[in-house]
Amino acid sequence: MQGTGDEAFICIKNFSYIFFNYRLVYFYYKYVVLFILFNN
């Protein structure tokens, strides 16, 4: 019982981590595109 609970917690933790990284990469990518547009 405790093992499955830990697995579920790790799964939720990894999902939130991946979701946060996706938002961070998207924000950074948008910043880079704006930077390139303003430089050109």
mmCIF file of C-alpha atoms in Angstrom:
data_model
loop_
_atom_site.group_PDB
_atom_site.id
_atom_site.type_symbol
_atom_site.label_atom_id
_atom_site.label_comp_id
_atom_site.label_asym_id
_atom_site.label_seq_id
_atom_site.Cartn_x
_atom_site.Cartn_y
_atom_site.Cartn_z
ATOM 1 C CA MET A 1 0.000 0.000 0.000
ATOM 2 C CA GLN A 2 2.767 2.428 0.934
ATOM 3 C CA GLY A 3 4.740 1.535 -2.190
ATOM 4 C CA THR A 4 1.851 2.348 -4.544
ATOM 5 C CA GLY A 5 1.268 5.623 -2.685
ATOM 6 C CA ASP A 6 4.920 6.570 -3.177
ATOM 7 C CA GLU A 7 4.719 5.693 -6.884
ATOM 8 C CA ALA A 8 1.627 7.854 -7.313
ATOM 9 C CA PHE A 9 3.316 10.750 -5.521
ATOM 10 C CA ILE A 10 6.438 10.424 -7.686
ATOM 11 C CA CYS A 11 4.259 10.289 -10.829
ATOM 12 C CA ILE A 12 2.414 13.463 -9.841
ATOM 13 C CA LYS A 13 5.727 15.122 -8.917
ATOM 14 C CA ASN A 14 7.272 14.214 -12.289
ATOM 15 C CA PHE A 15 4.178 15.400 -14.171
ATOM 16 C CA SER A 16 4.185 18.797 -12.438
ATOM 17 C CA TYR A 17 7.961 19.046 -13.036
ATOM 18 C CA ILE A 18 7.601 18.311 -16.760
ATOM 19 C CA PHE A 19 4.651 20.725 -17.043
ATOM 20 C CA PHE A 20 6.670 23.479 -15.324
ATOM 21 C CA ASN A 21 9.670 22.834 -17.586
ATOM 22 C CA TYR A 22 7.414 22.955 -20.660
ATOM 23 C CA ARG A 23 6.102 26.379 -19.604
ATOM 24 C CA LEU A 24 9.647 27.573 -18.885
ATOM 25 C CA VAL A 25 10.967 26.379 -22.272
ATOM 26 C CA TYR A 26 7.980 27.941 -24.062
ATOM 27 C CA PHE A 27 8.559 31.265 -22.287
ATOM 28 C CA TYR A 28 12.302 31.140 -23.078
ATOM 29 C CA TYR A 29 11.628 30.226 -26.720
ATOM 30 C CA LYS A 30 9.229 33.178 -27.060
ATOM 31 C CA TYR A 31 11.880 35.460 -25.531
ATOM 32 C CA VAL A 32 14.538 34.194 -27.967
ATOM 33 C CA VAL A 33 12.217 34.719 -30.963
ATOM 34 C CA LEU A 34 11.470 38.293 -29.872
ATOM 35 C CA PHE A 35 15.188 38.918 -29.322
ATOM 36 C CA ILE A 36 16.059 37.665 -32.828
ATOM 37 C CA LEU A 37 13.264 39.723 -34.405
ATOM 38 C CA PHE A 38 14.407 42.888 -32.648
ATOM 39 C CA ASN A 39 18.039 42.281 -33.604
ATOM 40 C CA ASN A 40 17.176 41.843 -37.267
#
